[in-house]
N, CA, C and O atoms as a Maestro MAE file, in Angstrom:
{
 s_m_m2io_version
 :::
 2.0.0
}

f_m_ct {
 s_m_title
 :::
 protein
 m_atom[288] {
  # First column is atom index #
  i_m_mmod_type
  r_m_x_coord
  r_m_y_coord
  r_m_z_coord
  i_m_residue_number
  s_m_chain_name
  s_m_pdb_residue_name
  s_m_pdb_atom_name
  i_m_atomic_number
  :::
  1 25 0.631 -1.137 -0.174 1 A "MET " " N  " 7
  2 3 -0.167 -0.021 -0.040 1 A "MET " " CA " 6
  3 2 0.864 1.368 -0.189 1 A "MET " " C  " 6
  4 15 0.526 2.458 0.273 1 A "MET " " O  " 8
  5 25 2.002 1.176 -0.815 2 A "ALA " " N  " 7
  6 3 2.795 2.271 -0.864 2 A "ALA " " CA " 6
  7 2 2.088 3.485 -1.370 2 A "ALA " " C  " 6
  8 15 2.628 4.487 -0.899 2 A "ALA " " O  " 8
  9 25 1.146 3.756 -2.103 3 A "ASP " " N  " 7
  10 3 0.556 4.702 -2.613 3 A "ASP " " CA " 6
  11 2 -0.554 5.435 -1.628 3 A "ASP " " C  " 6
  12 15 -0.931 6.604 -1.700 3 A "ASP " " O  " 8
  13 25 -0.928 4.518 -0.783 4 A "CYS " " N  " 7
  14 3 -2.148 4.958 0.300 4 A "CYS " " CA " 6
  15 2 -1.444 5.560 1.599 4 A "CYS " " C  " 6
  16 15 -0.674 5.032 2.401 4 A "CYS " " O  " 8
  17 25 -2.018 6.952 1.520 5 A "HIS " " N  " 7
  18 3 -1.573 7.815 2.710 5 A "HIS " " CA " 6
  19 2 -2.577 7.757 3.925 5 A "HIS " " C  " 6
  20 15 -2.252 8.106 5.060 5 A "HIS " " O  " 8
  21 25 -3.682 7.340 3.624 6 A "ASP " " N  " 7
  22 3 -4.551 7.339 4.645 6 A "ASP " " CA " 6
  23 2 -5.403 6.059 4.467 6 A "ASP " " C  " 6
  24 15 -6.253 5.773 3.625 6 A "ASP " " O  " 8
  25 25 -4.820 5.262 5.713 7 A "ASP " " N  " 7
  26 3 -5.327 3.812 5.931 7 A "ASP " " CA " 6
  27 2 -6.939 3.797 5.911 7 A "ASP " " C  " 6
  28 15 -7.581 2.942 5.301 7 A "ASP " " O  " 8
  29 25 -7.555 4.925 6.708 8 A "HIS " " N  " 7
  30 3 -8.790 4.803 7.171 8 A "HIS " " CA " 6
  31 2 -9.700 5.204 5.745 8 A "HIS " " C  " 6
  32 15 -10.912 5.218 5.963 8 A "HIS " " O  " 8
  33 25 -9.322 5.508 4.413 9 A "CYS " " N  " 7
  34 3 -10.182 6.290 3.680 9 A "CYS " " CA " 6
  35 2 -10.050 5.299 2.139 9 A "CYS " " C  " 6
  36 15 -10.655 5.613 1.114 9 A "CYS " " O  " 8
  37 25 -9.038 3.942 2.267 10 A "CYS " " N  " 7
  38 3 -9.043 3.173 1.093 10 A "CYS " " CA " 6
  39 2 -8.843 1.706 1.911 10 A "CYS " " C  " 6
  40 15 -8.588 1.377 3.069 10 A "CYS " " O  " 8
  41 25 -9.072 1.111 0.807 11 A "ALA " " N  " 7
  42 3 -8.691 -0.309 1.047 11 A "ALA " " CA " 6
  43 2 -7.984 -1.104 0.143 11 A "ALA " " C  " 6
  44 15 -8.052 -0.712 -1.023 11 A "ALA " " O  " 8
  45 25 -7.344 -2.080 0.343 12 A "PRO " " N  " 7
  46 3 -6.496 -2.826 -0.634 12 A "PRO " " CA " 6
  47 2 -7.199 -3.581 -1.704 12 A "PRO " " C  " 6
  48 15 -8.275 -4.172 -1.607 12 A "PRO " " O  " 8
  49 25 -6.471 -3.476 -2.674 13 A "VAL " " N  " 7
  50 3 -7.236 -4.040 -3.946 13 A "VAL " " CA " 6
  51 2 -6.255 -5.233 -4.252 13 A "VAL " " C  " 6
  52 15 -5.048 -4.992 -4.256 13 A "VAL " " O  " 8
  53 25 -6.630 -6.286 -4.463 14 A "ALA " " N  " 7
  54 3 -5.810 -7.355 -4.795 14 A "ALA " " CA " 6
  55 2 -5.221 -7.855 -6.160 14 A "ALA " " C  " 6
  56 15 -4.135 -8.353 -6.457 14 A "ALA " " O  " 8
  57 25 -6.352 -7.534 -6.884 15 A "ALA " " N  " 7
  58 3 -6.170 -7.439 -8.482 15 A "ALA " " CA " 6
  59 2 -5.122 -6.257 -8.781 15 A "ALA " " C  " 6
  60 15 -4.528 -6.421 -9.847 15 A "ALA " " O  " 8
  61 25 -4.831 -5.300 -8.189 16 A "VAL " " N  " 7
  62 3 -3.957 -4.231 -8.719 16 A "VAL " " CA " 6
  63 2 -3.000 -4.335 -7.838 16 A "VAL " " C  " 6
  64 15 -3.345 -4.344 -6.657 16 A "VAL " " O  " 8
  65 25 -1.470 -4.446 -8.188 17 A "ASP " " N  " 7
  66 3 -0.364 -3.923 -7.370 17 A "ASP " " CA " 6
  67 2 -0.325 -2.704 -6.431 17 A "ASP " " C  " 6
  68 15 -0.402 -1.590 -6.949 17 A "ASP " " O  " 8
  69 25 -0.216 -2.813 -5.130 18 A "ASP " " N  " 7
  70 3 0.273 -2.190 -4.431 18 A "ASP " " CA " 6
  71 2 -0.802 -0.602 -4.648 18 A "ASP " " C  " 6
  72 15 -0.360 0.544 -4.556 18 A "ASP " " O  " 8
  73 25 -2.068 -0.936 -4.907 19 A "CYS " " N  " 7
  74 3 -2.976 0.335 -5.108 19 A "CYS " " CA " 6
  75 2 -4.201 0.139 -4.273 19 A "CYS " " C  " 6
  76 15 -4.612 -0.984 -3.979 19 A "CYS " " O  " 8
  77 25 -4.826 1.340 -3.867 20 A "CYS " " N  " 7
  78 3 -5.838 1.281 -3.086 20 A "CYS " " CA " 6
  79 2 -7.020 1.706 -3.775 20 A "CYS " " C  " 6
  80 15 -6.899 2.521 -4.690 20 A "CYS " " O  " 8
  81 25 -8.149 1.259 -3.456 21 A "ALA " " N  " 7
  82 3 -9.557 1.712 -4.242 21 A "ALA " " CA " 6
  83 2 -10.396 2.172 -2.938 21 A "ALA " " C  " 6
  84 15 -10.261 1.659 -1.827 21 A "ALA " " O  " 8
  85 25 -11.295 3.237 -3.260 22 A "PRO " " N  " 7
  86 3 -11.995 3.803 -1.970 22 A "PRO " " CA " 6
  87 2 -12.975 2.608 -1.616 22 A "PRO " " C  " 6
  88 15 -13.383 1.778 -2.427 22 A "PRO " " O  " 8
  89 25 -13.294 2.664 -0.217 23 A "VAL " " N  " 7
  90 3 -14.061 1.983 0.444 23 A "VAL " " CA " 6
  91 2 -15.224 1.889 -0.178 23 A "VAL " " C  " 6
  92 15 -15.542 0.713 -0.356 23 A "VAL " " O  " 8
  93 25 -16.074 2.753 -0.628 24 A "ALA " " N  " 7
  94 3 -17.107 2.457 -0.990 24 A "ALA " " CA " 6
  95 2 -17.250 2.104 -2.531 24 A "ALA " " C  " 6
  96 15 -18.393 2.036 -2.982 24 A "ALA " " O  " 8
  97 25 -16.070 1.853 -3.448 25 A "SER " " N  " 7
  98 3 -15.990 1.362 -4.510 25 A "SER " " CA " 6
  99 2 -15.888 -0.140 -4.226 25 A "SER " " C  " 6
  100 15 -16.615 -0.906 -4.859 25 A "SER " " O  " 8
  101 25 -14.987 -0.629 -3.268 26 A "THR " " N  " 7
  102 3 -14.928 -2.028 -2.705 26 A "THR " " CA " 6
  103 2 -16.115 -2.461 -2.466 26 A "THR " " C  " 6
  104 15 -16.540 -3.306 -3.254 26 A "THR " " O  " 8
  105 25 -16.896 -2.083 -1.470 27 A "ASP " " N  " 7
  106 3 -18.249 -2.470 -1.204 27 A "ASP " " CA " 6
  107 2 -19.211 -2.603 -2.275 27 A "ASP " " C  " 6
  108 15 -20.159 -3.387 -2.292 27 A "ASP " " O  " 8
  109 25 -18.876 -1.746 -3.190 28 A "ARG " " N  " 7
  110 3 -19.908 -1.678 -4.564 28 A "ARG " " CA " 6
  111 2 -19.461 -3.086 -5.287 28 A "ARG " " C  " 6
  112 15 -20.325 -3.843 -5.729 28 A "ARG " " O  " 8
  113 25 -18.156 -3.370 -5.374 29 A "TYR " " N  " 7
  114 3 -17.817 -4.420 -5.986 29 A "TYR " " CA " 6
  115 2 -18.255 -6.089 -5.205 29 A "TYR " " C  " 6
  116 15 -18.534 -7.206 -5.642 29 A "TYR " " O  " 8
  117 25 -18.133 -5.537 -4.018 30 A "ARG " " N  " 7
  118 3 -18.590 -6.919 -3.126 30 A "ARG " " CA " 6
  119 2 -19.864 -7.248 -3.443 30 A "ARG " " C  " 6
  120 15 -20.171 -8.423 -3.640 30 A "ARG " " O  " 8
  121 25 -20.802 -6.186 -3.531 31 A "ARG " " N  " 7
  122 3 -22.119 -6.170 -3.588 31 A "ARG " " CA " 6
  123 2 -22.699 -6.894 -5.063 31 A "ARG " " C  " 6
  124 15 -23.602 -7.730 -5.095 31 A "ARG " " O  " 8
  125 25 -22.062 -6.441 -6.093 32 A "ILE " " N  " 7
  126 3 -21.983 -6.962 -7.554 32 A "ILE " " CA " 6
  127 2 -21.765 -8.469 -7.286 32 A "ILE " " C  " 6
  128 15 -22.755 -9.192 -7.396 32 A "ILE " " O  " 8
  129 25 -20.593 -9.018 -6.950 33 A "LEU " " N  " 7
  130 3 -20.229 -10.290 -6.700 33 A "LEU " " CA " 6
  131 2 -21.253 -11.273 -5.926 33 A "LEU " " C  " 6
  132 15 -21.446 -12.459 -6.193 33 A "LEU " " O  " 8
  133 25 -21.907 -10.458 -4.835 34 A "TRP " " N  " 7
  134 3 -22.717 -11.417 -4.005 34 A "TRP " " CA " 6
  135 2 -24.092 -11.561 -5.103 34 A "TRP " " C  " 6
  136 15 -24.645 -12.653 -5.240 34 A "TRP " " O  " 8
  137 25 -24.515 -10.439 -5.785 35 A "ILE " " N  " 7
  138 3 -25.496 -10.643 -6.878 35 A "ILE " " CA " 6
  139 2 -25.238 -11.783 -7.522 35 A "ILE " " C  " 6
  140 15 -25.936 -12.797 -7.481 35 A "ILE " " O  " 8
  141 25 -23.909 -11.583 -8.319 36 A "ALA " " N  " 7
  142 3 -23.562 -12.741 -9.308 36 A "ALA " " CA " 6
  143 2 -23.723 -14.271 -8.664 36 A "ALA " " C  " 6
  144 15 -24.230 -15.241 -9.227 36 A "ALA " " O  " 8
  145 25 -23.162 -14.215 -7.353 37 A "LEU " " N  " 7
  146 3 -23.239 -15.655 -6.797 37 A "LEU " " CA " 6
  147 2 -24.763 -16.191 -6.582 37 A "LEU " " C  " 6
  148 15 -25.081 -17.371 -6.730 37 A "LEU " " O  " 8
  149 25 -25.734 -15.056 -6.179 38 A "VAL " " N  " 7
  150 3 -27.129 -15.563 -6.151 38 A "VAL " " CA " 6
  151 2 -27.819 -15.907 -7.376 38 A "VAL " " C  " 6
  152 15 -28.646 -16.808 -7.520 38 A "VAL " " O  " 8
  153 25 -27.341 -15.002 -8.340 39 A "VAL " " N  " 7
  154 3 -28.129 -15.311 -9.743 39 A "VAL " " CA " 6
  155 2 -27.486 -16.734 -10.452 39 A "VAL " " C  " 6
  156 15 -28.196 -17.405 -11.200 39 A "VAL " " O  " 8
  157 25 -26.120 -17.116 -10.154 40 A "ASN " " N  " 7
  158 3 -25.847 -18.359 -10.280 40 A "ASN " " CA " 6
  159 2 -26.457 -19.541 -9.692 40 A "ASN " " C  " 6
  160 15 -26.763 -20.615 -10.211 40 A "ASN " " O  " 8
  161 25 -26.575 -19.095 -8.437 41 A "ALA " " N  " 7
  162 3 -27.153 -20.257 -7.651 41 A "ALA " " CA " 6
  163 2 -28.564 -20.493 -8.037 41 A "ALA " " C  " 6
  164 15 -29.052 -21.615 -8.170 41 A "ALA " " O  " 8
  165 25 -29.231 -19.301 -8.220 42 A "ALA " " N  " 7
  166 3 -30.706 -19.540 -8.679 42 A "ALA " " CA " 6
  167 2 -30.843 -20.381 -10.050 42 A "ALA " " C  " 6
  168 15 -31.629 -21.319 -10.180 42 A "ALA " " O  " 8
  169 25 -29.996 -19.930 -11.025 43 A "MET " " N  " 7
  170 3 -29.897 -20.526 -12.330 43 A "MET " " CA " 6
  171 2 -29.771 -21.866 -12.303 43 A "MET " " C  " 6
  172 15 -30.481 -22.614 -12.975 43 A "MET " " O  " 8
  173 25 -28.694 -22.316 -11.385 44 A "PHE " " N  " 7
  174 3 -28.320 -23.783 -10.945 44 A "PHE " " CA " 6
  175 2 -29.881 -24.555 -10.590 44 A "PHE " " C  " 6
  176 15 -30.353 -25.459 -11.280 44 A "PHE " " O  " 8
  177 25 -30.397 -24.092 -9.621 45 A "ALA " " N  " 7
  178 3 -31.569 -24.637 -8.988 45 A "ALA " " CA " 6
  179 2 -32.504 -24.686 -10.293 45 A "ALA " " C  " 6
  180 15 -32.897 -25.787 -10.679 45 A "ALA " " O  " 8
  181 25 -32.856 -23.556 -10.958 46 A "LEU " " N  " 7
  182 3 -34.048 -23.475 -11.774 46 A "LEU " " CA " 6
  183 2 -33.760 -24.592 -13.039 46 A "LEU " " C  " 6
  184 15 -34.643 -25.383 -13.372 46 A "LEU " " O  " 8
  185 25 -32.512 -24.564 -13.659 47 A "GLU " " N  " 7
  186 3 -31.856 -25.568 -14.493 47 A "GLU " " CA " 6
  187 2 -31.958 -26.652 -14.204 47 A "GLU " " C  " 6
  188 15 -32.635 -27.409 -14.900 47 A "GLU " " O  " 8
  189 25 -31.221 -27.143 -12.915 48 A "ILE " " N  " 7
  190 3 -31.282 -28.530 -12.750 48 A "ILE " " CA " 6
  191 2 -32.833 -29.374 -12.724 48 A "ILE " " C  " 6
  192 15 -33.109 -30.523 -13.071 48 A "ILE " " O  " 8
  193 25 -33.548 -28.457 -12.253 49 A "GLY " " N  " 7
  194 3 -35.209 -28.707 -12.093 49 A "GLY " " CA " 6
  195 2 -35.665 -29.007 -13.301 49 A "GLY " " C  " 6
  196 15 -36.337 -30.010 -13.545 49 A "GLY " " O  " 8
  197 25 -35.288 -28.061 -14.212 50 A "ALA " " N  " 7
  198 3 -36.022 -28.267 -15.531 50 A "ALA " " CA " 6
  199 2 -35.307 -29.490 -16.318 50 A "ALA " " C  " 6
  200 15 -36.020 -30.257 -16.965 50 A "ALA " " O  " 8
  201 25 -34.010 -29.665 -16.272 51 A "GLY " " N  " 7
  202 3 -33.198 -30.840 -16.641 51 A "GLY " " CA " 6
  203 2 -33.814 -32.168 -16.198 51 A "GLY " " C  " 6
  204 15 -34.017 -33.010 -17.072 51 A "GLY " " O  " 8
  205 25 -34.157 -32.462 -14.832 52 A "ILE " " N  " 7
  206 3 -34.799 -33.501 -14.306 52 A "ILE " " CA " 6
  207 2 -35.927 -33.567 -14.841 52 A "ILE " " C  " 6
  208 15 -36.257 -34.633 -15.361 52 A "ILE " " O  " 8
  209 25 -36.889 -32.355 -14.856 53 A "HIS " " N  " 7
  210 3 -38.205 -32.681 -15.347 53 A "HIS " " CA " 6
  211 2 -38.312 -33.072 -16.867 53 A "HIS " " C  " 6
  212 15 -39.173 -33.835 -17.305 53 A "HIS " " O  " 8
  213 25 -37.494 -32.560 -17.498 54 A "ALA " " N  " 7
  214 3 -37.489 -32.924 -18.986 54 A "ALA " " CA " 6
  215 2 -36.540 -34.084 -19.521 54 A "ALA " " C  " 6
  216 15 -36.532 -34.627 -20.626 54 A "ALA " " O  " 8
  217 25 -35.757 -34.293 -18.419 55 A "GLY " " N  " 7
  218 3 -34.995 -35.679 -18.812 55 A "GLY " " CA " 6
  219 2 -33.753 -35.341 -19.639 55 A "GLY " " C  " 6
  220 15 -33.228 -36.108 -20.446 55 A "GLY " " O  " 8
  221 25 -33.392 -34.241 -19.376 56 A "SER " " N  " 7
  222 3 -32.438 -33.503 -20.408 56 A "SER " " CA " 6
  223 2 -30.905 -33.663 -19.913 56 A "SER " " C  " 6
  224 15 -30.618 -33.180 -18.818 56 A "SER " " O  " 8
  225 25 -30.057 -34.221 -20.558 57 A "SER " " N  " 7
  226 3 -28.833 -34.344 -19.472 57 A "SER " " CA " 6
  227 2 -27.832 -33.051 -20.029 57 A "SER " " C  " 6
  228 15 -26.794 -32.765 -19.432 57 A "SER " " O  " 8
  229 25 -28.283 -32.332 -21.226 58 A "ALA " " N  " 7
  230 3 -27.491 -30.888 -21.483 58 A "ALA " " CA " 6
  231 2 -27.799 -29.959 -20.784 58 A "ALA " " C  " 6
  232 15 -26.930 -29.114 -20.566 58 A "ALA " " O  " 8
  233 25 -29.248 -29.780 -20.143 59 A "LEU " " N  " 7
  234 3 -29.693 -28.903 -19.036 59 A "LEU " " CA " 6
  235 2 -28.877 -29.266 -17.848 59 A "LEU " " C  " 6
  236 15 -28.292 -28.399 -17.199 59 A "LEU " " O  " 8
  237 25 -28.829 -30.455 -17.566 60 A "ALA " " N  " 7
  238 3 -28.184 -30.936 -16.194 60 A "ALA " " CA " 6
  239 2 -26.850 -30.656 -16.462 60 A "ALA " " C  " 6
  240 15 -26.268 -30.135 -15.510 60 A "ALA " " O  " 8
  241 25 -26.150 -30.848 -17.510 61 A "ALA " " N  " 7
  242 3 -24.862 -30.329 -17.682 61 A "ALA " " CA " 6
  243 2 -24.514 -28.792 -17.512 61 A "ALA " " C  " 6
  244 15 -23.484 -28.387 -16.973 61 A "ALA " " O  " 8
  245 25 -25.326 -28.138 -17.946 62 A "ASP " " N  " 7
  246 3 -25.094 -26.495 -17.858 62 A "ASP " " CA " 6
  247 2 -25.710 -26.160 -16.666 62 A "ASP " " C  " 6
  248 15 -25.564 -24.985 -16.329 62 A "ASP " " O  " 8
  249 25 -26.522 -27.050 -15.752 63 A "ALA " " N  " 7
  250 3 -26.726 -26.474 -14.481 63 A "ALA " " CA " 6
  251 2 -25.515 -26.572 -13.532 63 A "ALA " " C  " 6
  252 15 -25.313 -25.887 -12.530 63 A "ALA " " O  " 8
  253 25 -24.722 -27.590 -14.058 64 A "LEU " " N  " 7
  254 3 -23.395 -28.075 -13.089 64 A "LEU " " CA " 6
  255 2 -22.468 -26.974 -13.420 64 A "LEU " " C  " 6
  256 15 -21.577 -26.592 -12.661 64 A "LEU " " O  " 8
  257 25 -22.751 -26.413 -14.742 65 A "ASP " " N  " 7
  258 3 -21.730 -25.368 -14.982 65 A "ASP " " CA " 6
  259 2 -21.995 -24.127 -14.015 65 A "ASP " " C  " 6
  260 15 -21.119 -23.594 -13.333 65 A "ASP " " O  " 8
  261 25 -23.203 -23.786 -14.055 66 A "PHE " " N  " 7
  262 3 -23.896 -22.671 -12.794 66 A "PHE " " CA " 6
  263 2 -23.261 -23.017 -11.562 66 A "PHE " " C  " 6
  264 15 -22.697 -22.138 -10.909 66 A "PHE " " O  " 8
  265 25 -23.295 -24.341 -11.131 67 A "LEU " " N  " 7
  266 3 -22.884 -24.435 -9.623 67 A "LEU " " CA " 6
  267 2 -21.390 -24.388 -9.731 67 A "LEU " " C  " 6
  268 15 -20.731 -24.086 -8.736 67 A "LEU " " O  " 8
  269 25 -20.902 -24.624 -10.700 68 A "GLY " " N  " 7
  270 3 -19.345 -24.486 -10.573 68 A "GLY " " CA " 6
  271 2 -19.062 -22.964 -10.475 68 A "GLY " " C  " 6
  272 15 -18.271 -22.561 -9.623 68 A "GLY " " O  " 8
  273 25 -19.639 -22.170 -11.260 69 A "ASP " " N  " 7
  274 3 -19.368 -20.646 -11.353 69 A "ASP " " CA " 6
  275 2 -20.007 -20.074 -9.985 69 A "ASP " " C  " 6
  276 15 -19.635 -18.963 -9.608 69 A "ASP " " O  " 8
  277 25 -20.931 -20.775 -9.250 70 A "ALA " " N  " 7
  278 3 -21.476 -20.279 -8.044 70 A "ALA " " CA " 6
  279 2 -20.209 -20.678 -6.877 70 A "ALA " " C  " 6
  280 15 -19.819 -19.895 -6.011 70 A "ALA " " O  " 8
  281 25 -19.835 -21.678 -7.027 71 A "ALA " " N  " 7
  282 3 -18.702 -22.106 -5.940 71 A "ALA " " CA " 6
  283 2 -17.703 -21.452 -6.091 71 A "ALA " " C  " 6
  284 15 -17.280 -21.116 -4.985 71 A "ALA " " O  " 8
  285 25 -17.043 -21.058 -6.958 72 A "ASN " " N  " 7
  286 3 -16.054 -20.158 -7.186 72 A "ASN " " CA " 6
  287 2 -16.282 -18.504 -6.470 72 A "ASN " " C  " 6
  288 15 -15.424 -17.636 -6.637 72 A "ASN " " O  " 8
  :::
 }
 m_bond[287] {
  # First column is bond index #
  i_m_from
  i_m_to
  i_m_order
  :::
  1 1 2 1
  2 2 3 1
  3 3 4 2
  4 3 5 1
  5 5 6 1
  6 6 7 1
  7 7 8 2
  8 7 9 1
  9 9 10 1
  10 10 11 1
  11 11 12 2
  12 11 13 1
  13 13 14 1
  14 14 15 1
  15 15 16 2
  16 15 17 1
  17 17 18 1
  18 18 19 1
  19 19 20 2
  20 19 21 1
  21 21 22 1
  22 22 23 1
  23 23 24 2
  24 23 25 1
  25 25 26 1
  26 26 27 1
  27 27 28 2
  28 27 29 1
  29 29 30 1
  30 30 31 1
  31 31 32 2
  32 31 33 1
  33 33 34 1
  34 34 35 1
  35 35 36 2
  36 35 37 1
  37 37 38 1
  38 38 39 1
  39 39 40 2
  40 39 41 1
  41 41 42 1
  42 42 43 1
  43 43 44 2
  44 43 45 1
  45 45 46 1
  46 46 47 1
  47 47 48 2
  48 47 49 1
  49 49 50 1
  50 50 51 1
  51 51 52 2
  52 51 53 1
  53 53 54 1
  54 54 55 1
  55 55 56 2
  56 55 57 1
  57 57 58 1
  58 58 59 1
  59 59 60 2
  60 59 61 1
  61 61 62 1
  62 62 63 1
  63 63 64 2
  64 63 65 1
  65 65 66 1
  66 66 67 1
  67 67 68 2
  68 67 69 1
  69 69 70 1
  70 70 71 1
  71 71 72 2
  72 71 73 1
  73 73 74 1
  74 74 75 1
  75 75 76 2
  76 75 77 1
  77 77 78 1
  78 78 79 1
  79 79 80 2
  80 79 81 1
  81 81 82 1
  82 82 83 1
  83 83 84 2
  84 83 85 1
  85 85 86 1
  86 86 87 1
  87 87 88 2
  88 87 89 1
  89 89 90 1
  90 90 91 1
  91 91 92 2
  92 91 93 1
  93 93 94 1
  94 94 95 1
  95 95 96 2
  96 95 97 1
  97 97 98 1
  98 98 99 1
  99 99 100 2
  100 99 101 1
  101 101 102 1
  102 102 103 1
  103 103 104 2
  104 103 105 1
  105 105 106 1
  106 106 107 1
  107 107 108 2
  108 107 109 1
  109 109 110 1
  110 110 111 1
  111 111 112 2
  112 111 113 1
  113 113 114 1
  114 114 115 1
  115 115 116 2
  116 115 117 1
  117 117 118 1
  118 118 119 1
  119 119 120 2
  120 119 121 1
  121 121 122 1
  122 122 123 1
  123 123 124 2
  124 123 125 1
  125 125 126 1
  126 126 127 1
  127 127 128 2
  128 127 129 1
  129 129 130 1
  130 130 131 1
  131 131 132 2
  132 131 133 1
  133 133 134 1
  134 134 135 1
  135 135 136 2
  136 135 137 1
  137 137 138 1
  138 138 139 1
  139 139 140 2
  140 139 141 1
  141 141 142 1
  142 142 143 1
  143 143 144 2
  144 143 145 1
  145 145 146 1
  146 146 147 1
  147 147 148 2
  148 147 149 1
  149 149 150 1
  150 150 151 1
  151 151 152 2
  152 151 153 1
  153 153 154 1
  154 154 155 1
  155 155 156 2
  156 155 157 1
  157 157 158 1
  158 158 159 1
  159 159 160 2
  160 159 161 1
  161 161 162 1
  162 162 163 1
  163 163 164 2
  164 163 165 1
  165 165 166 1
  166 166 167 1
  167 167 168 2
  168 167 169 1
  169 169 170 1
  170 170 171 1
  171 171 172 2
  172 171 173 1
  173 173 174 1
  174 174 175 1
  175 175 176 2
  176 175 177 1
  177 177 178 1
  178 178 179 1
  179 179 180 2
  180 179 181 1
  181 181 182 1
  182 182 183 1
  183 183 184 2
  184 183 185 1
  185 185 186 1
  186 186 187 1
  187 187 188 2
  188 187 189 1
  189 189 190 1
  190 190 191 1
  191 191 192 2
  192 191 193 1
  193 193 194 1
  194 194 195 1
  195 195 196 2
  196 195 197 1
  197 197 198 1
  198 198 199 1
  199 199 200 2
  200 199 201 1
  201 201 202 1
  202 202 203 1
  203 203 204 2
  204 203 205 1
  205 205 206 1
  206 206 207 1
  207 207 208 2
  208 207 209 1
  209 209 210 1
  210 210 211 1
  211 211 212 2
  212 211 213 1
  213 213 214 1
  214 214 215 1
  215 215 216 2
  216 215 217 1
  217 217 218 1
  218 218 219 1
  219 219 220 2
  220 219 221 1
  221 221 222 1
  222 222 223 1
  223 223 224 2
  224 223 225 1
  225 225 226 1
  226 226 227 1
  227 227 228 2
  228 227 229 1
  229 229 230 1
  230 230 231 1
  231 231 232 2
  232 231 233 1
  233 233 234 1
  234 234 235 1
  235 235 236 2
  236 235 237 1
  237 237 238 1
  238 238 239 1
  239 239 240 2
  240 239 241 1
  241 241 242 1
  242 242 243 1
  243 243 244 2
  244 243 245 1
  245 245 246 1
  246 246 247 1
  247 247 248 2
  248 247 249 1
  249 249 250 1
  250 250 251 1
  251 251 252 2
  252 251 253 1
  253 253 254 1
  254 254 255 1
  255 255 256 2
  256 255 257 1
  257 257 258 1
  258 258 259 1
  259 259 260 2
  260 259 261 1
  261 261 262 1
  262 262 263 1
  263 263 264 2
  264 263 265 1
  265 265 266 1
  266 266 267 1
  267 267 268 2
  268 267 269 1
  269 269 270 1
  270 270 271 1
  271 271 272 2
  272 271 273 1
  273 273 274 1
  274 274 275 1
  275 275 276 2
  276 275 277 1
  277 277 278 1
  278 278 279 1
  279 279 280 2
  280 279 281 1
  281 281 282 1
  282 282 283 1
  283 283 284 2
  284 283 285 1
  285 285 286 1
  286 286 287 1
  287 287 288 2
  :::
 }
}
């Protein structure tokens, strides 16, 4: 955090070397990531249900892809 002069006004950003992002920006990204997690988990549930109901292994496979995304 060589470029940060006020520890209370910025949070470290792991993706950028020794830089800081405003805390509000970090909170916004965290909220966006949580939304993406919820959407992926919901799509998994929806698609696995549809795959089982339709007997479609392609839908089940795509649902597992959503599960993998949500797990990350």
